[in-house]
PDB file of C-alpha atoms (C1' of nucleotides) in Angstrom:
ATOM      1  CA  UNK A   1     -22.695  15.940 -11.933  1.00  0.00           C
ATOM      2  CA  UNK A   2     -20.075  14.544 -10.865  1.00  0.00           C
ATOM      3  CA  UNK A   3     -17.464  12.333 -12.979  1.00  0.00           C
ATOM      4  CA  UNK A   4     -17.037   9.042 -10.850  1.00  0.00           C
ATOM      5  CA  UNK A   5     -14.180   7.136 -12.280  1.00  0.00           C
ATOM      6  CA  UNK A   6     -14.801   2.950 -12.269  1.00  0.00           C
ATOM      7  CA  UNK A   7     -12.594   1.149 -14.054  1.00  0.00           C
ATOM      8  CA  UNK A   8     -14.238  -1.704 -16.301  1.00  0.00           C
ATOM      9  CA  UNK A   9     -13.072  -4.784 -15.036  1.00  0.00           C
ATOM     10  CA  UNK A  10     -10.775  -5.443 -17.741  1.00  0.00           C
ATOM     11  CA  UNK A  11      -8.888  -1.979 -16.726  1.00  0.00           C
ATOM     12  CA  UNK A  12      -8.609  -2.730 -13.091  1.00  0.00           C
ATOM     13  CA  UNK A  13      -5.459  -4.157 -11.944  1.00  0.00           C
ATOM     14  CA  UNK A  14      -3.921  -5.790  -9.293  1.00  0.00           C
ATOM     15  CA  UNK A  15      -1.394  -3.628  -8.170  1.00  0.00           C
ATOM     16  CA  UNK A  16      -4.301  -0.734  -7.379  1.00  0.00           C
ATOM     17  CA  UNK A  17      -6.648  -3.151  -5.953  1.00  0.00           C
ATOM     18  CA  UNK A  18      -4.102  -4.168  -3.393  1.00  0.00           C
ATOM     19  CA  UNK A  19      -3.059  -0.807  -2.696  1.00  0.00           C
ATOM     20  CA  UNK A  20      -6.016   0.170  -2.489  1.00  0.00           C
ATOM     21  CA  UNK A  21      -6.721  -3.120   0.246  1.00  0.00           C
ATOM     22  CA  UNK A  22      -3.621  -2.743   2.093  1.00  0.00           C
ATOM     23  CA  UNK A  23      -4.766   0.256   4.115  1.00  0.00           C
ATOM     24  CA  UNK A  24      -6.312  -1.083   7.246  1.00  0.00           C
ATOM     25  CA  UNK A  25      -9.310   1.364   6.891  1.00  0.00           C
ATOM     26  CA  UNK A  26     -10.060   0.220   3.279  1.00  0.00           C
ATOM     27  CA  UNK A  27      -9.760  -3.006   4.489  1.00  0.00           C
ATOM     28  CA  UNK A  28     -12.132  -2.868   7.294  1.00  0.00           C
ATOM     29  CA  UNK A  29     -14.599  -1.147   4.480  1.00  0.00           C
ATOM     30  CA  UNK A  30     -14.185  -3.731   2.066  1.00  0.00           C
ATOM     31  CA  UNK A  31     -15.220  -6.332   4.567  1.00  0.00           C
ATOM     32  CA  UNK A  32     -17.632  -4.732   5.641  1.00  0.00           C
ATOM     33  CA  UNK A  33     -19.512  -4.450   2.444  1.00  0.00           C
ATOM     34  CA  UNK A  34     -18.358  -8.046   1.152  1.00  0.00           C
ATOM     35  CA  UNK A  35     -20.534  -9.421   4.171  1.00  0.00           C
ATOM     36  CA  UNK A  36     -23.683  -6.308   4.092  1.00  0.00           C
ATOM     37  CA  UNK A  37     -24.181  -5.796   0.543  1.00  0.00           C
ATOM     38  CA  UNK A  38     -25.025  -1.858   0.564  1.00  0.00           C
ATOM     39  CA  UNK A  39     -24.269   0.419   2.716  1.00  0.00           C
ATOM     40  CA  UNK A  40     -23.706   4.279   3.321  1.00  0.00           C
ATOM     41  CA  UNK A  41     -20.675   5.921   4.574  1.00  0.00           C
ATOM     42  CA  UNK A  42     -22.114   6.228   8.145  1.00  0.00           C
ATOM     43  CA  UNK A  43     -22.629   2.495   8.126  1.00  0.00           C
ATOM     44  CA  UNK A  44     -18.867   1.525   7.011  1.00  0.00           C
ATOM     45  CA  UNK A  45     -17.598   0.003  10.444  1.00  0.00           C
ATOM     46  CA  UNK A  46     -14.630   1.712  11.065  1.00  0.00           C
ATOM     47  CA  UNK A  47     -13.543   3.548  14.231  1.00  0.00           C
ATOM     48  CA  UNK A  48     -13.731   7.788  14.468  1.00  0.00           C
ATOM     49  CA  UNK A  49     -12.421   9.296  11.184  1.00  0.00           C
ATOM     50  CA  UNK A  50     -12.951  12.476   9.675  1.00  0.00           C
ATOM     51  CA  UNK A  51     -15.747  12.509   6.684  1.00  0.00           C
ATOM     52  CA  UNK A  52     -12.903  14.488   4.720  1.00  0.00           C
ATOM     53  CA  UNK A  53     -10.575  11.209   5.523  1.00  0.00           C
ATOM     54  CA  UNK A  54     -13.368   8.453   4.854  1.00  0.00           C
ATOM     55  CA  UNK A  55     -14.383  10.366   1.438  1.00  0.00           C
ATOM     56  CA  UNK A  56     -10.538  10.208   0.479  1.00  0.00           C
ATOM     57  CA  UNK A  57     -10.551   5.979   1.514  1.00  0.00           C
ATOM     58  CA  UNK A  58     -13.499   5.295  -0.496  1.00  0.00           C
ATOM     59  CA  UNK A  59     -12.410   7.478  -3.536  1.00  0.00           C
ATOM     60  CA  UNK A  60      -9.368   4.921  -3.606  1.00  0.00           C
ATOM     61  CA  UNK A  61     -11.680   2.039  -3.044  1.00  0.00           C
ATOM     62  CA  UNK A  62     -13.717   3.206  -5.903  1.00  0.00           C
ATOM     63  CA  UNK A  63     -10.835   4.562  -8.543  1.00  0.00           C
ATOM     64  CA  UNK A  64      -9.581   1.121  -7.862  1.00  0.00           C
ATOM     65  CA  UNK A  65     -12.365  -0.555  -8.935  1.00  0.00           C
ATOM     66  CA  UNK A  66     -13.515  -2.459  -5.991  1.00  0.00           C
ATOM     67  CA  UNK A  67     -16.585  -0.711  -5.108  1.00  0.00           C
ATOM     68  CA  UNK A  68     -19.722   1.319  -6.698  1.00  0.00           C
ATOM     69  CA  UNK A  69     -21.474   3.838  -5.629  1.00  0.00           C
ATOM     70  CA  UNK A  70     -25.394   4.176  -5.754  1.00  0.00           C
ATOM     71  CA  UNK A  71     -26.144   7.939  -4.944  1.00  0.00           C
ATOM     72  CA  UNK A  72     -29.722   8.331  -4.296  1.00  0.00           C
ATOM     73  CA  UNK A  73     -30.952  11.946  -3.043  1.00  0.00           C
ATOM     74  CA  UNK A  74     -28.195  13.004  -0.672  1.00  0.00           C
ATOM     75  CA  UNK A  75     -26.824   9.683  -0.074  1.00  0.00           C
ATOM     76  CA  UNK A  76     -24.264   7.793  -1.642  1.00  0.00           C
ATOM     77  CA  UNK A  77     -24.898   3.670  -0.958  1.00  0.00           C
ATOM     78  CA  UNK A  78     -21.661   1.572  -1.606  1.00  0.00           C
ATOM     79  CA  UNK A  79     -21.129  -1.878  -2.774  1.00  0.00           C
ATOM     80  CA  UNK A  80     -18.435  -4.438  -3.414  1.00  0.00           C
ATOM     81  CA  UNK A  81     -18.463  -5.059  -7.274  1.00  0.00           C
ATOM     82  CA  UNK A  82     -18.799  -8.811  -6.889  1.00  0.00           C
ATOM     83  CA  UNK A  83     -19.184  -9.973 -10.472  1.00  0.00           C
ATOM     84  CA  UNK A  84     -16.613  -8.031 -11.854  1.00  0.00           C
ATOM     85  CA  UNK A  85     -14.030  -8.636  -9.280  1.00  0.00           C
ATOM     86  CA  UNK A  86     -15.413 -12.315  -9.511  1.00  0.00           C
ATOM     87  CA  UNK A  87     -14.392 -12.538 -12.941  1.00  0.00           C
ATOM     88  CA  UNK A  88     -11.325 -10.617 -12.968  1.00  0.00           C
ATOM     89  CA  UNK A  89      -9.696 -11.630  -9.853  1.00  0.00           C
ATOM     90  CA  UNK A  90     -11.316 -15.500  -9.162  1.00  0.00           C
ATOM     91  CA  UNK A  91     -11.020 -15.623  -5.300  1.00  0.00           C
ATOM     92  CA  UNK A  92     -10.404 -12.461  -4.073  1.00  0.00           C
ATOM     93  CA  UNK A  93     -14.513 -11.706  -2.553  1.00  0.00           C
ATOM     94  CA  UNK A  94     -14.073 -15.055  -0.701  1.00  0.00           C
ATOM     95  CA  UNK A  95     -10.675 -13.938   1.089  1.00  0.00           C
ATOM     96  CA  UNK A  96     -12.646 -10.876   1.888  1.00  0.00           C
ATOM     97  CA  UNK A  97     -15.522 -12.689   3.550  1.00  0.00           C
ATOM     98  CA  UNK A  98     -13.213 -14.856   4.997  1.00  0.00           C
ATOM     99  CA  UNK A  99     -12.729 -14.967   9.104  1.00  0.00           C
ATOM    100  CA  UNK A 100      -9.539 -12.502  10.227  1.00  0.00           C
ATOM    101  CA  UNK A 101      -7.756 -15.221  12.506  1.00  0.00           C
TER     102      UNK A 101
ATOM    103  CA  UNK B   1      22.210 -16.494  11.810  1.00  0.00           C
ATOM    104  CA  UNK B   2      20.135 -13.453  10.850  1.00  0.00           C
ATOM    105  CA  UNK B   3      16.707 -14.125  12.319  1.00  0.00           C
ATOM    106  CA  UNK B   4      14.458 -14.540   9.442  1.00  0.00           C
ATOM    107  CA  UNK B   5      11.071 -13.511  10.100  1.00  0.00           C
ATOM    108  CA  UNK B   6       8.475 -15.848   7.861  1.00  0.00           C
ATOM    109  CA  UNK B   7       4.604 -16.019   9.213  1.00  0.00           C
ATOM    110  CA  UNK B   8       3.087 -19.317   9.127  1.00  0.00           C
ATOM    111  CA  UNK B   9       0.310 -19.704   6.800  1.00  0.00           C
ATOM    112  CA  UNK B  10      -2.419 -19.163   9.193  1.00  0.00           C
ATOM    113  CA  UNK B  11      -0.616 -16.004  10.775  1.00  0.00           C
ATOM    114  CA  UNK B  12      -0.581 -14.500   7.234  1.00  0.00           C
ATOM    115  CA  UNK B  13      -2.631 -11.391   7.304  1.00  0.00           C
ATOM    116  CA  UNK B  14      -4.445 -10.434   4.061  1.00  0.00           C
ATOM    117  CA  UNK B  15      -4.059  -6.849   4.975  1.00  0.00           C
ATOM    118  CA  UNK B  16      -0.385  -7.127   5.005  1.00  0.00           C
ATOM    119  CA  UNK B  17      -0.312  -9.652   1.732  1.00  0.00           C
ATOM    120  CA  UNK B  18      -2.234  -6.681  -0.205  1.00  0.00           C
ATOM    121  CA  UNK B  19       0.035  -4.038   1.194  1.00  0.00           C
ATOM    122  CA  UNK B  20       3.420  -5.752  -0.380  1.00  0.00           C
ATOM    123  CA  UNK B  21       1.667  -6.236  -3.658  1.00  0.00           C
ATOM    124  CA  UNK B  22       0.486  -2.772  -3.796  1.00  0.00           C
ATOM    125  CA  UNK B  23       3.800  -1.023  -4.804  1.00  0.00           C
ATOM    126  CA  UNK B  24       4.683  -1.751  -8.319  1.00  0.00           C
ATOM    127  CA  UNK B  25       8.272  -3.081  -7.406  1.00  0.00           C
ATOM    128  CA  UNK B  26       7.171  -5.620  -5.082  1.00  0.00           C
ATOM    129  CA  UNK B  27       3.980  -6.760  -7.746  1.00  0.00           C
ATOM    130  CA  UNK B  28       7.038  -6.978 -10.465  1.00  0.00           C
ATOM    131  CA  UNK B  29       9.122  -9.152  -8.114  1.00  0.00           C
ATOM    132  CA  UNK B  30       6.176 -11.152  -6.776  1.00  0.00           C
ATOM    133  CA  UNK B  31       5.060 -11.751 -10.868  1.00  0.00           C
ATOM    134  CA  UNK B  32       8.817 -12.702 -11.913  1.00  0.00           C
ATOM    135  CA  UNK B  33       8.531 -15.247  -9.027  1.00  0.00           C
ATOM    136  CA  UNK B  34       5.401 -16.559  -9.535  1.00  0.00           C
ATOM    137  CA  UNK B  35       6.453 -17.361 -13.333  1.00  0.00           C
ATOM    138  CA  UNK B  36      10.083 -18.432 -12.554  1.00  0.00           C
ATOM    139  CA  UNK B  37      10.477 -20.225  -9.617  1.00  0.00           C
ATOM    140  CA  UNK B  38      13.392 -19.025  -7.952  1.00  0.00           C
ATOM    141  CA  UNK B  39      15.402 -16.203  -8.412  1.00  0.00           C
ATOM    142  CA  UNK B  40      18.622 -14.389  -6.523  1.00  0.00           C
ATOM    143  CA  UNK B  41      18.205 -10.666  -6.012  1.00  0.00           C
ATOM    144  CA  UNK B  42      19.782  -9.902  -9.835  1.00  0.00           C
ATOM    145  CA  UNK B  43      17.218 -12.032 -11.051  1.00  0.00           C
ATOM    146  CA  UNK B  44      14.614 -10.060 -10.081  1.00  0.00           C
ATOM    147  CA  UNK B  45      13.136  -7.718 -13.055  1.00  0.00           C
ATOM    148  CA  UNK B  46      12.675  -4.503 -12.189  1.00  0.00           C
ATOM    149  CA  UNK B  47      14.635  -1.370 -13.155  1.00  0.00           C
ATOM    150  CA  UNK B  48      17.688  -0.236 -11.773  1.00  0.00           C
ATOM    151  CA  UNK B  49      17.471   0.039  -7.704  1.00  0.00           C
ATOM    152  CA  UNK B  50      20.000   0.215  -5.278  1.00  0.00           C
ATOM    153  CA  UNK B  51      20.476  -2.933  -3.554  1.00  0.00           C
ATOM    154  CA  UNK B  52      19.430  -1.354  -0.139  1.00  0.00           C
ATOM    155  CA  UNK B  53      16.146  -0.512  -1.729  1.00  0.00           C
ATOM    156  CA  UNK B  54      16.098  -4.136  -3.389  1.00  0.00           C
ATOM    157  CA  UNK B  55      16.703  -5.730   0.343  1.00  0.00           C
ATOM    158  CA  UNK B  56      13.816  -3.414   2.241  1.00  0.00           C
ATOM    159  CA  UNK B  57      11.431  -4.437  -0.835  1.00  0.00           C
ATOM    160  CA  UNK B  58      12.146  -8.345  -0.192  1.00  0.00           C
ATOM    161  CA  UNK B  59      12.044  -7.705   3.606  1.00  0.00           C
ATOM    162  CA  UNK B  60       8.192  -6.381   3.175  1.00  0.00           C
ATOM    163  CA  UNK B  61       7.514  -9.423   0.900  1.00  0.00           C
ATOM    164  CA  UNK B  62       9.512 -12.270   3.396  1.00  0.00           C
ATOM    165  CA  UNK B  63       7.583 -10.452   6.299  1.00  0.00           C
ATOM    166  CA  UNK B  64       3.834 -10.438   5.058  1.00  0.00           C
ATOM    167  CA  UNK B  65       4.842 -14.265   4.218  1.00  0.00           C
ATOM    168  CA  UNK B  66       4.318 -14.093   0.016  1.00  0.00           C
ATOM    169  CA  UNK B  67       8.293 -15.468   0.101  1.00  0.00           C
ATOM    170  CA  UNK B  68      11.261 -17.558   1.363  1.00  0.00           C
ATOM    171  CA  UNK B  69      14.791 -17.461   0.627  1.00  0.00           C
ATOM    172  CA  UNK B  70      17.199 -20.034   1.074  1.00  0.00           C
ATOM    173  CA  UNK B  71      20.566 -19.279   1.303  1.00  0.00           C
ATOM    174  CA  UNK B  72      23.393 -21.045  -0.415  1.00  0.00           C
ATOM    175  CA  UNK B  73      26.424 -19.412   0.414  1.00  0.00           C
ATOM    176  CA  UNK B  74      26.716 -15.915  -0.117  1.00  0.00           C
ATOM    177  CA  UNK B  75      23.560 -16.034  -2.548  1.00  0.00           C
ATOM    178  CA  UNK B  76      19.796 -15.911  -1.179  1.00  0.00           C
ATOM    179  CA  UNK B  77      17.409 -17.481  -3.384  1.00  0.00           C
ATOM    180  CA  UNK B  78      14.190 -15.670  -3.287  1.00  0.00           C
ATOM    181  CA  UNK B  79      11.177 -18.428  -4.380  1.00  0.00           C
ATOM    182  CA  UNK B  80       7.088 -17.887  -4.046  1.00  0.00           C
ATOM    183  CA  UNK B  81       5.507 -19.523  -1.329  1.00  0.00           C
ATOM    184  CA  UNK B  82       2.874 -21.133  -3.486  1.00  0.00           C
ATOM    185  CA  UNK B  83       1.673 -23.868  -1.191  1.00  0.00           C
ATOM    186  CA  UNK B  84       1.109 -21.883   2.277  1.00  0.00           C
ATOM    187  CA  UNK B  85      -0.491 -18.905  -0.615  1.00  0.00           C
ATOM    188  CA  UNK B  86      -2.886 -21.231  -2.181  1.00  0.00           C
ATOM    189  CA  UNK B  87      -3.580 -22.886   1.047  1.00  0.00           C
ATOM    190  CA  UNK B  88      -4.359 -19.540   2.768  1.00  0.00           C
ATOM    191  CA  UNK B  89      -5.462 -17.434   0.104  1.00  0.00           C
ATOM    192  CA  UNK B  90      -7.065 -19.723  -2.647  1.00  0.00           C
ATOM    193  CA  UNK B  91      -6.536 -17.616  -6.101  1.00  0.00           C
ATOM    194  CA  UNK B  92      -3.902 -15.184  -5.673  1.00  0.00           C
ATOM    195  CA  UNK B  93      -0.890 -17.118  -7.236  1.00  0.00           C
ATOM    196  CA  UNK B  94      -3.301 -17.527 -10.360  1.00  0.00           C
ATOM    197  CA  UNK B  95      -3.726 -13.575  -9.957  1.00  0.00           C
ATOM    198  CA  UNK B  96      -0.362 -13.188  -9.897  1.00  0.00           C
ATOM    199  CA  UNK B  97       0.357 -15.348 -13.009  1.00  0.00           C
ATOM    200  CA  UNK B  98      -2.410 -13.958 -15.112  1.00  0.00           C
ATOM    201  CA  UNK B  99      -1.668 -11.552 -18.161  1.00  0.00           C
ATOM    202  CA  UNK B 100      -1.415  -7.827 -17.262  1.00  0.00           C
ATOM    203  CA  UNK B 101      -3.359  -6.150 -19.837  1.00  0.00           C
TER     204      UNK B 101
ATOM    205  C1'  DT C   1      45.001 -13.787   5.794  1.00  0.00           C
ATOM    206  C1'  DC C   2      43.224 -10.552   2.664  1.00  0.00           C
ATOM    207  C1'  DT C   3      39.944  -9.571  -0.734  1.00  0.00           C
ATOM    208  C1'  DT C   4      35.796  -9.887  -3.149  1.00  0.00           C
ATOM    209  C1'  DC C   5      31.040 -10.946  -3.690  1.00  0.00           C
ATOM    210  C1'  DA C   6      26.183 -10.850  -2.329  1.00  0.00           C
ATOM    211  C1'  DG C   7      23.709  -9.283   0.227  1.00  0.00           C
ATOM    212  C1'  DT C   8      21.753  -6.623   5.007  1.00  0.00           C
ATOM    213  C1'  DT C   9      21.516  -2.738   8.171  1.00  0.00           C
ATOM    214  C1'  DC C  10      21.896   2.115   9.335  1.00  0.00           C
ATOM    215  C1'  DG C  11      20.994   7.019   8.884  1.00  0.00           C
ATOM    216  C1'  DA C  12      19.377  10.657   6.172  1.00  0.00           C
ATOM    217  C1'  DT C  13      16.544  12.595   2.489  1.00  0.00           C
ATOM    218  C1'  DT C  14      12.758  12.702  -0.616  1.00  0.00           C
ATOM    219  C1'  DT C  15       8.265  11.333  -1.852  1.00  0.00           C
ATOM    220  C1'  DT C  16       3.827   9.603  -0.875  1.00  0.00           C
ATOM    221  C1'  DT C  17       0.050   8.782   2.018  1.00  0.00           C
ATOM    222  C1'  DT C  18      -2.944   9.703   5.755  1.00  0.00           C
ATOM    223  C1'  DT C  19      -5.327  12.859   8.290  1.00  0.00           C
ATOM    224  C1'  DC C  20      -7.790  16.944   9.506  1.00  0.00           C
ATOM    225  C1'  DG C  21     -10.709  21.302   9.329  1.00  0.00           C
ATOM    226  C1'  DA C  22     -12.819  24.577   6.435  1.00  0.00           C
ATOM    227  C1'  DA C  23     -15.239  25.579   2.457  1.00  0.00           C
ATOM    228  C1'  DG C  24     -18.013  24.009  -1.503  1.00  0.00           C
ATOM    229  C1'  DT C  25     -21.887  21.123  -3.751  1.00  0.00           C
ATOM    230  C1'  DT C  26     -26.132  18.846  -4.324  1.00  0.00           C
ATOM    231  C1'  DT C  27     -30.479  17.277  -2.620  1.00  0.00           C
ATOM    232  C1'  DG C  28     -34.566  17.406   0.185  1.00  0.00           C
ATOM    233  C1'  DA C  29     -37.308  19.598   3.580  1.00  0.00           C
ATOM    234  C1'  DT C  30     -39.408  23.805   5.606  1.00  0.00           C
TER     235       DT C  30
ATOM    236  C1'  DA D   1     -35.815  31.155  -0.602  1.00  0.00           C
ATOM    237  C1'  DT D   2     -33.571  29.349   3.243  1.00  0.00           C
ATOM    238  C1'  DC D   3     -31.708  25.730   5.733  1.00  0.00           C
ATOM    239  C1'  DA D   4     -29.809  21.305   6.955  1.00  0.00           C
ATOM    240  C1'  DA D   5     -27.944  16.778   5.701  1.00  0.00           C
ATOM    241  C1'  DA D   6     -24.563  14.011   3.391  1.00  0.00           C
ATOM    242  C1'  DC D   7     -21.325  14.062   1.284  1.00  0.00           C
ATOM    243  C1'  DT D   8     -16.710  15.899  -1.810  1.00  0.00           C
ATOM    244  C1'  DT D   9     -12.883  18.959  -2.617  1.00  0.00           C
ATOM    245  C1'  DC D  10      -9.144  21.881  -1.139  1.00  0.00           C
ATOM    246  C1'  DG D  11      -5.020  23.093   1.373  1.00  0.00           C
ATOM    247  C1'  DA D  12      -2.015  22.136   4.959  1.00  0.00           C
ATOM    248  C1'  DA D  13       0.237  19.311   8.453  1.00  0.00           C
ATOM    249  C1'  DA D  14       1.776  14.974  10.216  1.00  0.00           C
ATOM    250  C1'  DA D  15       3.025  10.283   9.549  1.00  0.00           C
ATOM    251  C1'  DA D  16       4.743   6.628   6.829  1.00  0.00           C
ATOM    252  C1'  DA D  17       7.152   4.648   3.017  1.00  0.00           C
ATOM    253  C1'  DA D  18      10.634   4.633  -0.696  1.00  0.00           C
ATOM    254  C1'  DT D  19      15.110   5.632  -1.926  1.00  0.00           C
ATOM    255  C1'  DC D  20      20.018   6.165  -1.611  1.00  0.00           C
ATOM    256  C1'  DG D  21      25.029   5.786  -0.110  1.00  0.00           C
ATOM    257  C1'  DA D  22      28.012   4.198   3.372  1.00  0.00           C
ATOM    258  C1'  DA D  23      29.170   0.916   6.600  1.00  0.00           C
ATOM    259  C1'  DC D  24      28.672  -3.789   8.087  1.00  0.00           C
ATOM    260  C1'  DT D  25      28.391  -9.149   7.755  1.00  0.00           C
ATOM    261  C1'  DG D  26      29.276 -13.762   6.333  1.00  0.00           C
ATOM    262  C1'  DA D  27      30.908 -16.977   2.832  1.00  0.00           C
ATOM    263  C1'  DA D  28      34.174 -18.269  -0.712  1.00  0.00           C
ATOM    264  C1'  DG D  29      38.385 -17.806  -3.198  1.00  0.00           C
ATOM    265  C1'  DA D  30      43.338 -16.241  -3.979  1.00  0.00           C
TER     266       DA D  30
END
DNA sequence: TCTTCAGTTCGATTTTTTTCGAAGTTTGAT
DNA sequence: ATCAAACTTCGAAAAAAATCGAACTGAAGA
């Protein structure tokens, strides 16, 4: 099995969460699964990327602590970590889910 | 005049917000703001830099609209832009002030 | 005016990040 | 057992970012 790394939210910080959102690509992921919950790699609206390239986005999205994976046969479903980022960054799901003026 | 480039509050861009924070020196600078108000560039405290590498860091931050100097002679006080932050992106100054653990 | 101080800008180098294709892994179906 | 699907990992190449020193700028003081 594999050894997925998720911080706790008391060892997630700010500085890797923000890296980790200040890629475009992450970005457009993160969004995506603050407004649909669960979704699989093929669902992660983002334009024509390599899998090799979208693998090495959500491995930063997931070292970082923003997301979770659910891996279920021979898929791997990902979600924002609401609660925890909830309680250890108040505010941040909300700027996600809020409109890109 | 130099022609100093500061985004409105609504043409802040979260993307660009999380990409200044997401290198360590900008995070420290941001942080030391955040707690003290307003600061010249030997204020700021982080490690030894050159002051070309000092400038391009503060550039990023002016430009993604986190700060705003004001100039008094030849010295350029550096301050948060706490208002236009918590106005646009309800949380993050409180993220910024919280402990690191 | 000449010099110094506090920065910015420029140009080059180093380091990091993004990206890809190929190969590997695990699971489920045939 | 073989195969295909849905990924991840590896290694390399390309693109971007961080860093520095040198040169430049604008304000204040001698």
């Amino acid at each position: 099995m594999k050894n997925l790394t998720i911080p706790a939210a008391s060892e997630m910080t700010l500085t890797a969460v923000c890296a980790a959102l200040g890629d475009p690509v992450r970005m457009k992921i993160a969004r995506c699964l603050a407004r649909s919950g669960e979704k699989n790699c093929s669902g992660f609206e983002v334009g024509h990327l390599s899998k090799s390239t979208l693998s090495h986005h959500i491995k930063i999205l997931r070292e970082s602590g923003l997301i979770q994976p659910r891996i279920q046969g021979k898929e791997h479903f990902y979600s924002l970590r609401k609660e925890e980022l909830d309680r250890r960054f108040p505010g941040l799901v909300a700027m996600l889910l809020a409109e890109e003026t």
